[in-house]
Every structure is written in structure tokens, then in C-alpha cells.
Amino acid sequence: MKKTSDTSKTKSSSQKTRYVYNFGQQTDGNASMRELLGGKGANLAEMAAIGLPVPPGFTVSTEVCSYFYANGRSYPKTLGKDVDAAIKAVEKQMQREFGGRDNPLLVSVRSGARDSMPGMMDTILNLGLNDKTVEGLASISDNPRFAWDCYRRFIQMYGDVVMGVQAANDESEDPFHALLDDMKKTLGKELDNELSAEELQELVTRYKALIAEQTGKSFPQDVYEQLWGAVGAVFGSWKNDRAILYRSQYGIPAEWGTAVNIQAMVFGNAGDDSGTGVAFTRDPASGEKVFYGEYLTNAQGEDVVAGVRTPKAIAAMAKELPKNFTDLEKVRARLEKHFKDMQDFEFTIENGRLFILQTRNGKRTGLAAIRIAVEMTQEKLIDKKAALLKIPAESVDSLLVPVFDLKAQKEAKLICKGLPAGPGAATGRIAFTAAQAEVQARKGNKVILCRSETSPDDLKGMLHSQGILTTRGGVSSHAALVARQLGKVCICGAGDITINYEKKTLTANGITLKEGDYISINGTTGLVYQGLIESADSEVKRVLEGTMKASDSYTYELFNTVMEWSDKYRKLRIRTNADTPAMAKTAVAYGAEGIGLCRTEHMFFEGSRIDDMRQMILAVDGVQRREALKKLLPMQRKDFVGLFKAMAGRPVTIRLLDPPLHEFLPQDDAVRRQLADKLGLPLEFVIDRIKALHEENPMLGCRGCRLGILYPEITEMQVQAIFEAAAQLLTAKTPVAVHPEIMIPLVGFKAELADQLNIVHRIADEVMKKKNVKIKYMVGTMVEVPRAAITADEIAEHAEFFSFGTNDLTQTTLGLSRDDMGLFYDEYQQKEIYSKNPFASLDKTGVGKLMQFAVTNGLKTRKDLKLGICGEHAGDPDSIDFCHKLGLHYVSCSPPRVPIARLAAAQAALRSK
Ligand code: PEP
Ligand code: MG
């Protein structure tokens, strides 16, 4: 259970709550303790326990974070003492003294949530340096340049993260960077590591002056004051804007909190036999089993991930630091074998000695997630079940998204090549800032965010972009990491490009493009093109449609493997929401086992049908309405024939007309006039009828079954069309099996359902008699208003099936219009009131309870009640998990989400075992 207050007060001292967990010679935690220690802390403990070279340290648990926020940003009373003891233990192992003048211990202070949130929270390195210890470090390392470099880095990070000395806005430069650049310029030096010890010392003086000037405070010299400042800042960063945005994107609960990891520093910037890097046990972009990553010699970790210096590929290390490379290969194999997943780990080499600073399951693209899971199963590292659970269900989408049309790509003007960091094809208008990307995207434009490098603050802009292009940084830079996770196309380190933020231009190889111009990026190859490139279907789609051979596509093979494994384990059936034969065919190719919702109203928008529909709506009595419906009948019949054929005997749920009728009527005067002319009606009459049909709140007005009750002739026509279509196919020369399921919308009273049922059975009997054929069919209802759920026992007296219409059920349960939440949604997200958008992912505790109630009580009345869901939630993995637990028989989602639903249903079944 989560503790939110200092329970140590109420416990005896022997039961005192433990807040601090060591790792190193003595290790208190392990990999299973992610909730308490965060992912980073738990894995550090695990690595230390299995004997990997981890610098010693300790983790302050996530419970302290909860306490911190519940108690006005203060700490449990016992924490201070525990931290002191833990520091002493690290001092002993390192044989260095925290704040000691001669042999100083330096530490890093890093966040670490249960699920990693790369770059979203704060980190501080080199903590423990002050005007005295810097001298000590200079003499023990015999390298004053290194000592002063560490000190200036520390002041820079601490000044930014703890003391708030930052760039004023998106377009202005970081003030510390500005001082550094200024100094390099004056001295005529190009790289940071060309500055001498004396010059760095001068830079330290300037940094300290900057802090004093901007904050009115001096940079703290007391190392414990430094430590607590950093711990507070890391806990504080759990609630910074980027972390909140990230959490809302990934549905991470605010209550989880972060842990803080304090670890002895080892130095990658101690000389040319030192270095630091980030490595992945497999390629996180393609999933290929190759050692992937990058490093820099004589540098600290931040240099690699911040994208300031473009690092070297890990393979280059085999020549430059061969012994370390062999050790690193061993670590790579060990980590995968132990954690049974692709690992993203950080390492540092200090004077020839290798240390591992952290490991975590690496973020990967959708394609990589699938490839890694499948190949690890083939390598017998994991079994099929574990493999399926490793793939985020949404990943499947990345195998289905369009790629560039090959011919169009060949003809396009190539600008340059960068590092392929997030595969796929993206075309859009250039935006140079995150804010501009957001503005453009809100206008409906596709955007490519182009930056020298990205920082975590760019997250919002990245979310709004089709793709991300950076001129600096490598494949593990922030841009690459985040893009991969978001499933965005990304190219990094396109060094030939120069971006001029002031002029808002991008130049490469003689081509200059402006903000708003089109650019295209291929994140699979790293190629950047001028202008817009047409896209083409994915390989998977081409194979499914028969325009490519399955044996020619490894991507298809991966897709098919995952789908076959999923089908083996899932209990839920997967249907689709489709209104046309083309949609139905695509869905079947993706694996749909039936139609769970055909919205018949969509069939009336096509071509001139809308006018016949309008004539029906404008009719003043049943006679006129029947006349108009007669014209619609053959069209509907033809539609149903097409749909039944495409589904070839699979069940097809057809919903009778649902939307408020005025949705079909023109708002525009000119169109109203045309309509009046076409129907031979006076314009005033048309206007008056439209006025008469006006509703203040149409979503809660004359729609759903109310339409069929008010105008029974509409229900009659639709049912006649369904049964005539079925009869036609059953009696055809080559008969086609049909299984219609007729669904009545927006029912709240059993009497409503009874009314419509009478019509359905009457017309069905008539058609069957006339055509002399027996048609097996079902009649059921949508459960999409709370009253239907609450009276499910009564409704089930008439309904053979329930299909949860969770779009309307969410709308009516929350009293929240599905079309109007834009006004306040951002604020709700910011305040973390909704953990997820309730129209995208089921509100399990509210709407979900109603569903549970309806299932339980519906089944009491009718044991064989068929249960499904056809709201948008049916394509959302988390909601699918819930539907599995409820015991529904099927989920029905849009055609492109069918593969995701197949995998999510298998995962739900595996998880609940
Ligand atoms: C629903 O309400 O969930 C549903 C599927 O119907 P519609 O979205 O057409 O209202
Ligand atoms: Mg509905």
C-alpha cells in the first residue's frame, strides 16, 4: 500500500519506515522494487547485486516524494540521519570524503520514476564541488583542467536546475552557454575541451557572478546544502510542465512520484583514456540485433545526450579503447540475458576502468518493439507469451503507416543525409520552434520540427509534429529518444544543415528553405528532401491487398507472427465498425471477425442520396415520408448486399438510424434554395421545416430509437432492406451466408426496445414469407445511456445482445459533450483531473462501473446474452483489457485498429491468467 505520510512517527523504532536503500558493497533493493525505488534505483540495485561494476550510492524512495508533496515540500524527520549514514557508506567504499578538501567525494543526483521518463525531470552531476574541493580534485587527479571543467559544469547545472538561472524564452540562449560561447569566441577556440584550466577557472568566476546577479544569492559552498537543494529540485521536477505533459501522454499516475538516486561520480572527462557513452543492446530504431550506441572520449554523460558534441558510433571504440570495448560487449550480453529485454545503458570509463551507471529497458520504435520480441523468442531468450506482453499494442500501428512513394522519393530533391533515428516517412511544413509547430498544427498543417538540437521543453512541439529533424546530436540524443517513443519520424545530426533561427531559414548544400516551406524526411534512411513527397501504402498493407509477395517483406513476416500468436491467446473476438464494403474488406484483411457496428446514417451521405434523405426528413406526414423512403430502399438494400458479401458469413451488426435528423439538412441559404428547387417545394416551406426540426440540445433530443418510434416507416424501410438483401444472397446461384444482427440505438426503456422489436420481427417475417427463405438473425440494443445500464435486467428481456456505445455512455454519464470538451480539456490535463481523455480511454471507475452493472444484471435475465462494445474505446488497449475482465465477447473498433485490438486482447488474456 502507498504511504503518503510519515508513518515512522506511529511505529516503534524497530519498525521505522525505511526511506533510504543502499547499493554497492551492501545492496538493499532489487529489480522487483520499481514502485519504491523507481526503475533506475531498482536496476542499479540489481546490477550491483549481480556484480556489475556500478559506482556505489543510494536511493531515496518514492514514498519520500509522496511525503514531500503531502507535507508542504518537507521531508520525513528521520530522512536526514539516514542520508548522512548512506553518504558515510559511500565515502567508505570510495575512500573519499564528501566535502573533504584533500580527497573529495562527488555525487550525481538523479530522478528515477517507476517508468522511465527520459529527460523530463532534473539531474545534477559533480555535486560536492566548491572553491576548496575543486583544488583537492585537481591535485588527486593531477589534472586541474579536468577539476575546473567539472566545477563549471556543476555550477551550470545547479544554477539552472536548483537556482532557476535559465533562458528567458524559447528563442533566447541559455545564459551559461552564452558565457561559454562568448569566452570561446574571444579566445578564438572552437571546442569546449580546448579551454585551459585557467580559462575554465575564469569561467567559474563568471558563472558565479551570473548566479549572484540573477538570483541575489551566492552559489552554495556547503556540500550538504548543495545536496538538499538538489534533492528538493529533483522531487520538485516531478511536477514540472514537461513531466506533467509526459505523464498525461503515457497515462502515468501523478501519485507514483519519483525516487532520487545519489551515486558516487566517476569521471569520463578525466583524460583521453576516459570517456562516456550510451549503448543499446540492439538497435532501438530498427530492432536489429547489433550493438548500437555512441560515446565520446574525455566527456561527461550530458555531452552525449544533450547533442552538443556529435558522438562517435560505438563500433569505433573497438579501435580507440579496445579493452573497454571487449568488456562492454560482455556487459551487453550479460544485461540482456539477465533482464531479458533490450537494455539502454549508460557507461563511463574513468582512466581505463569501466563503470555502468544505469540500465533500463530501452525505449524503442514500434517496429523495433515487434522485431525484438519476435527475435528474442526465436533466440529462446523469452517465450511467446512474454514476447507478446513486451510489445506495446499501439506499436503495431507503426507497421501499417504509409511510407514514401518510391517513385516520388526518387524524383524529389535530396538536401542531405543525417542519422536515421526514428523510422517512417514524414512530410510537412518547416517549424523552427516548438511553439510554432503547435500553432501550425492547430491550423491543420502537417509540421516538421527543425532544430539544432531539442531539449525536453520541446516535447509539446514534438507531439504536434509529423517528424523531427535536428542538425546536431546522435541517435541517443533527446530528440531521438523522445521521437522513438512517440513513434515520430526522426533524423538527427544532419550536420550539413545550418539553421538560422533569427532569419527563420534552413540551409544545406546550396538550398535554403524558409519557415512554412515543405520538407520531407525519411527516418528509415536518414535522407532529407526538399518539398512534399507523396506517400504510399505500408508493406503490410500491400501484402494484405495482394500487391506484394509476403515472402518479400520481413515487416509483414513480423506482423503476421505477432498476429498469429495473439490469436492463439486472446479470448475476445475482434469486430470492426464499418459502413462500406471497402472498409469491411480492409478490416477482414486485418483480421476482423465480424462487423460490430454499421452506422447506417453514413450510407445516406453519398452522392445524390442526401437529397432523397432530405425529402424524407422534410415530409409532413407518413404518406409523404413513405414515398421518399421508397427511393431510399433500393439503395440501402444494395449497400447491405455489398456489406454482407464482403463479410462472407461473418456476423454483421446493423444499427438503425441514430443521429438527429437536422444533421442532414443544409445550413447554407444557397443550398437550401437549391434543395427547394430540386424537390419542387417553396423555399419558405423548407426554411420553416428546418426551423421546426431545430433542437436546443440535439444530442439529447430526437435521435436514436426515438426516431424509429416517431417515424416507424424509417425502421420498416431499413429492416426491409436488410432482410431483402439477406434473402437475395441466401437464394443466389452461389449462396452467401449472412448473419444480420439488428441493433436499436439509444434505448433507455424496455418499452422503447419492445416497440422497435415488434416492427423488426413483423417486417422480417413478411420478407421471409415473401421470399420463401429462413434467415437467422438477432435483435439487440446499444447500451449507451445510463438508464439502459441501470435497467439492464429489464432491457435484456427483449435484447438478445448488448453493445456498449461508450461514446454516448461516456457523454451521458459524465454530463460532458463529446464535441465540446476542447474548451477546458487542456486545463483538466494540466491539473491532472482526468488521467486520460475519457473519450479515448474508458473511465473505468465511472462508466466502467455502469458497464459492470449492466453485464451482471443483463446476464441474470438472459444467460446467453451476447456482449460487445462498439464505442471508440474498443480500439484502446487499456479499455480492451477492461472489456476482457468484464467478460465481454467482442470489441468492435475501426478497421486500422483491428490488429492493435488483436494484440491487446491477447495481452489482456495473458495478464489475467
Ligand atoms: C457510441 O455512442 O459509442 C456509438 C458507437 O455510437 P455513435 O458514436 O455513433 O453515437
Ligand atoms: Mg451512440
Coordinates of C-alpha atoms and ligand atoms in Angstrom, one line a residue, residues 599 655 658 703 745-746 782 784 805-809 811 818, ligand 2:
R599 CA -23.7 3.2 -38.8
R655 CA -27.6 -0.2 -36.3
D658 CA -29.4 7.2 -35.0
R703 CA -32.4 10.8 -32.1
P745 CA -29.8 2.8 -30.7
L746 CA -30.1 5.0 -27.6
M782 CA -26.9 -0.4 -27.7
E784 CA -25.3 4.0 -24.3
G805 CA -21.9 2.5 -27.1
T806 CA -19.3 4.0 -24.8
N807 CA -19.1 7.3 -26.8
D808 CA -22.6 8.2 -25.7
L809 CA -22.4 6.3 -22.4
Q811 CA -21.0 11.6 -22.7
R818 CA -18.2 14.7 -26.7
Ligands
MG2 MG -24.0 6.5 -29.8

